Coordinates of C-alpha atoms in Angstrom, one line a residue:
M1 CA 27.6 30.9 -2.0
R2 CA 28.4 27.8 0.1
V3 CA 28.2 24.2 -0.9
D4 CA 25.7 22.5 1.4
R5 CA 27.5 19.4 2.6
K6 CA 24.2 18.1 3.9
L7 CA 22.9 17.6 0.3
W8 CA 23.5 13.9 0.3
K9 CA 22.1 13.6 3.9
R10 CA 18.9 15.3 3.0
T11 CA 18.3 13.0 0.1
A12 CA 19.5 9.8 1.7
V13 CA 19.5 10.0 5.5
A14 CA 15.8 10.9 5.7
A15 CA 15.2 7.6 3.9
V16 CA 17.7 5.7 6.0
C17 CA 16.7 6.9 9.4
T18 CA 13.0 6.4 8.7
T19 CA 13.6 2.8 7.5
V20 CA 15.2 1.9 10.8
A21 CA 11.8 2.6 12.4
F22 CA 10.3 0.4 9.8
G23 CA 12.3 -2.8 9.6
A24 CA 14.3 -5.4 7.9
A25 CA 14.6 -8.7 6.1
A26 CA 17.2 -11.3 5.7
C27 CA 18.0 -15.0 5.6
S28 CA 17.4 -17.0 8.7
G29 CA 16.8 -20.6 9.8
D30 CA 13.6 -22.0 8.3
G31 CA 12.0 -22.8 11.6
G32 CA 9.8 -25.3 9.7
G33 CA 8.0 -27.8 12.0
Q34 CA 9.7 -26.4 15.1
A35 CA 8.1 -25.2 18.2
D36 CA 7.3 -21.5 18.5
P37 CA 10.6 -19.9 19.7
F38 CA 8.5 -17.0 21.1
A39 CA 6.0 -19.0 23.1
G40 CA 5.2 -17.3 26.3
L41 CA 6.8 -14.0 25.3
S42 CA 4.9 -10.7 25.0
P43 CA 4.9 -8.8 21.7
S44 CA 7.2 -6.3 23.3
A45 CA 9.6 -9.0 24.5
I46 CA 9.7 -10.5 20.9
A47 CA 10.4 -7.1 19.4
D48 CA 13.2 -6.6 22.0
K49 CA 14.8 -9.9 21.0
A50 CA 14.7 -8.9 17.4
V51 CA 16.2 -5.5 17.9
K52 CA 19.0 -7.0 20.1
T53 CA 19.8 -9.6 17.4
T54 CA 19.7 -7.2 14.5
T55 CA 21.8 -4.5 16.2
A56 CA 24.6 -7.1 16.8
V57 CA 25.4 -7.6 13.1
T58 CA 28.6 -6.5 11.4
A59 CA 27.0 -5.6 8.0
L60 CA 23.5 -4.9 6.8
R61 CA 21.7 -4.3 3.6
T62 CA 18.4 -2.4 3.3
T63 CA 16.1 -2.2 0.4
G64 CA 12.7 -0.6 0.2
H65 CA 10.9 2.7 -0.3
Q66 CA 9.8 5.6 1.9
S67 CA 7.3 8.3 1.2
E68 CA 7.5 11.7 3.0
D69 CA 5.9 15.0 2.0
G70 CA 4.6 13.3 -1.1
L71 CA 8.1 12.3 -2.3
I72 CA 8.9 8.6 -2.7
I73 CA 12.5 7.5 -2.3
E74 CA 13.5 4.0 -3.2
M75 CA 16.8 2.7 -1.7
D76 CA 19.3 -0.1 -1.8
I77 CA 21.9 0.5 0.9
H78 CA 24.6 -1.9 2.0
V79 CA 27.0 -0.9 4.8
D80 CA 29.5 -2.8 7.0
A81 CA 31.5 -2.2 10.2
K82 CA 34.7 -1.7 8.3
G83 CA 33.4 1.6 6.9
S84 CA 32.5 0.4 3.4
C85 CA 29.2 1.4 1.9
R86 CA 27.3 1.4 -1.3
A87 CA 23.9 3.0 -1.8
L88 CA 21.6 3.5 -4.8
L89 CA 18.8 6.0 -4.3
T90 CA 15.9 6.9 -6.6
R91 CA 13.6 9.8 -6.0
G92 CA 10.0 9.8 -7.2
D93 CA 10.6 13.1 -9.1
G94 CA 13.1 11.4 -11.4
G95 CA 16.4 11.9 -9.5
R96 CA 18.8 9.0 -9.3
G97 CA 22.1 8.8 -7.5
E98 CA 24.7 6.6 -6.0
I99 CA 26.8 7.1 -2.8
L100 CA 29.9 5.2 -1.9
R101 CA 32.1 5.1 1.2
V102 CA 35.6 3.6 0.8
D103 CA 39.0 4.1 2.3
G104 CA 37.7 7.0 4.5
T105 CA 36.2 8.9 1.6
V106 CA 32.5 9.5 0.7
Y107 CA 31.6 9.8 -3.0
G108 CA 28.3 10.9 -4.5
K109 CA 27.1 10.9 -8.0
G110 CA 23.7 11.7 -9.5
D111 CA 21.6 13.6 -12.0
E112 CA 20.4 17.2 -11.5
A113 CA 17.2 16.0 -9.9
F114 CA 19.1 13.9 -7.3
W115 CA 21.1 16.9 -6.1
G116 CA 18.0 18.9 -5.4
G117 CA 15.5 21.4 -6.7
D118 CA 17.0 24.8 -5.7
E119 CA 19.2 26.8 -7.9
E120 CA 22.5 26.2 -6.0
N121 CA 22.0 22.4 -6.0
R122 CA 21.1 22.4 -9.7
T123 CA 24.3 24.3 -10.3
I124 CA 26.3 21.7 -8.4
G125 CA 24.8 19.0 -10.6
K126 CA 25.8 20.9 -13.7
L127 CA 29.3 21.5 -12.5
L128 CA 29.8 17.8 -11.7
D129 CA 28.5 16.9 -15.1
G130 CA 28.2 13.2 -14.3
R131 CA 31.3 13.0 -12.2
W132 CA 31.7 11.9 -8.6
A133 CA 31.8 14.5 -5.8
K134 CA 34.1 13.4 -3.0
S135 CA 34.7 14.4 0.6
P136 CA 36.6 13.0 3.5
Y137 CA 34.5 11.0 5.9
K138 CA 34.6 12.5 9.4
E139 CA 32.8 11.3 12.5
G140 CA 30.3 13.9 13.5
S141 CA 30.1 15.3 10.0
S142 CA 26.8 15.6 8.1
F143 CA 27.7 12.1 6.7
S144 CA 27.9 10.4 10.1
G145 CA 24.3 9.4 10.0
F146 CA 24.7 7.7 6.7
C147 CA 27.1 5.0 5.5
D148 CA 28.0 4.4 9.1
L149 CA 26.9 1.1 10.5
R150 CA 27.3 2.0 14.1
N151 CA 25.0 5.0 13.8
Y152 CA 22.6 3.0 11.7
L153 CA 22.3 0.3 14.3
E154 CA 21.9 2.9 17.1
D155 CA 19.0 4.3 15.1
I156 CA 17.4 0.8 15.0
E157 CA 17.9 0.5 18.7
E158 CA 16.3 3.9 19.4
D159 CA 13.6 4.1 16.8
T160 CA 12.1 0.7 16.4
V161 CA 8.6 0.6 18.0
R162 CA 8.5 -2.0 20.8
T163 CA 5.5 -1.0 22.8
G164 CA 1.8 -1.1 22.1
L165 CA 2.2 -4.1 19.8
T166 CA -0.1 -7.1 19.3
R167 CA 0.8 -10.4 17.8
G168 CA -1.2 -11.5 14.8
E169 CA -1.2 -14.6 12.7
D170 CA 2.2 -16.0 11.8
T171 CA 3.2 -15.9 8.1
E172 CA 6.3 -16.0 5.9
V173 CA 8.7 -13.5 4.3
D174 CA 10.5 -14.9 1.3
G175 CA 9.8 -18.4 2.6
V176 CA 11.0 -17.7 6.1
P177 CA 8.4 -18.3 8.9
V178 CA 7.8 -15.1 10.8
A179 CA 5.9 -13.8 13.8
T180 CA 3.8 -10.7 12.9
L181 CA 3.5 -7.8 15.3
T182 CA 1.3 -4.8 14.6
G183 CA 1.1 -1.4 16.2
K184 CA 1.1 2.4 15.6
G185 CA 3.9 3.7 13.4
D186 CA 5.9 6.8 13.8
G187 CA 4.0 8.5 11.0
G188 CA 0.6 7.7 12.6
G189 CA -0.1 4.8 10.3
T190 CA -0.3 1.0 10.9
L191 CA 3.0 -0.6 11.6
T192 CA 3.7 -4.3 10.9
L193 CA 6.9 -6.0 12.0
H194 CA 7.9 -9.4 10.7
I195 CA 10.4 -11.2 12.9
A196 CA 12.1 -14.5 12.0
K197 CA 10.8 -17.4 14.0
D198 CA 14.4 -18.5 14.7
A199 CA 15.5 -19.2 18.3
D200 CA 19.1 -18.2 17.5
K201 CA 18.6 -15.4 15.0
P202 CA 15.3 -13.7 15.4
Y203 CA 16.1 -10.9 13.0
L204 CA 13.7 -8.2 12.0
L205 CA 12.7 -9.3 8.5
R206 CA 10.3 -6.8 7.1
V207 CA 8.5 -3.8 8.4
V208 CA 5.7 -2.0 6.7
E209 CA 3.9 1.2 7.6
T210 CA 0.6 1.9 5.8
G211 CA -1.4 5.1 6.0
G212 CA -0.2 8.0 8.1
K213 CA 2.3 10.6 7.0
K214 CA 5.3 8.3 6.3
P215 CA 4.1 5.1 4.5
G216 CA 6.8 2.8 3.4
E217 CA 8.4 -0.6 3.5
A218 CA 11.9 -1.9 4.2
T219 CA 13.7 -5.2 4.0
F220 CA 17.0 -6.0 5.6
G221 CA 19.3 -8.6 4.3
D222 CA 23.0 -9.7 3.8
F223 CA 23.5 -9.7 7.6
D224 CA 27.3 -9.9 8.4
K225 CA 28.2 -9.9 4.7
P226 CA 31.0 -7.4 4.0
V227 CA 30.4 -4.7 1.4
S228 CA 32.4 -5.0 -1.9
V229 CA 33.1 -1.5 -3.1
T230 CA 35.8 0.2 -5.1
A231 CA 36.6 3.9 -5.3
P232 CA 35.8 5.6 -8.6
P233 CA 38.8 6.4 -10.9
A234 CA 40.6 9.5 -9.8
D235 CA 39.9 11.3 -13.0
Q236 CA 36.2 10.8 -12.5
A237 CA 36.0 12.3 -9.0
V238 CA 35.9 16.0 -8.0
D239 CA 36.7 17.3 -4.5
L240 CA 33.8 19.2 -3.0
D241 CA 36.3 22.0 -2.2
E242 CA 36.9 22.4 -5.9
V243 CA 33.1 22.6 -6.5
Q244 CA 33.0 25.3 -3.8
K245 CA 35.7 27.3 -5.6
A246 CA 33.7 27.1 -8.8
L247 CA 30.5 28.4 -7.0
D248 CA 32.4 31.2 -5.4

C-alpha cells in the first residue's frame, strides 16, 4: 500500500487551478473621477492588460469557492515568490485542512474528511491523528502546481479567458471602480471578469462563473505582500515516509 503524494494536490490544486481561470481581487487606485483608462481598447485587449499586470506580482492571495462534481471547496491561499505559502481549504462534505510551505518543506494537516473518502486516505488521517504531515518540496513533484507562485501565475497566463468577451456596465468591487467583461467560462457557464480601472495597475479583481459545470468565484488580494508563515513544531509533524512505513 503506497501513500498517494497527490492527496493534497487533488484536494487543493483542483481548486487553485480552476480559480486562475476565474479571477482575482485586490487593492488598486480608486480611479474615481478619472477618464476611462481602457478607452478605445477592445475587451480582449483589456483582459490582456489585466493578465500581464497580475502575472507580474511577487505575492498573491486568493479567496473564494469552487464547485466541481457537486463538491464545493472554499479556499484562502496566500503564496509568494520566496516559496512561502499558507492555505486554508474547506470541503463541502465537512473536510477542513491547512497546507503550509516554509523553508523548502510542505506541511499538511486536516481531518479525516479532508484527506479523502477512500480507505487508504482515511487510514492516513487516523495515523496522523491531528498532526502535520511533511514532505520536502521538489520542483516537478505533485506539489509543484500548488504553493508555487511561478506555476500559479503561469496558470493565470494560460487559463484566463481573453477572447469572445464583451464589455458591460462598469461597477465596483469593494469600492474599487472596475470594468466588467463577460464571456463563456471554461465550465460552459457565464464568466464575468472585473478589472480595476487603474491605468498603472489594472489587476484582475474578481471573476465569477455562474451556471455550467464549474460554478465558482475567486478574489485576489495582497498583491506583492510577503507571506508570513512559521513551520509547525517538530514534535507535531510526521514525515510522509514514516506514514508510509506504518501503512506497509
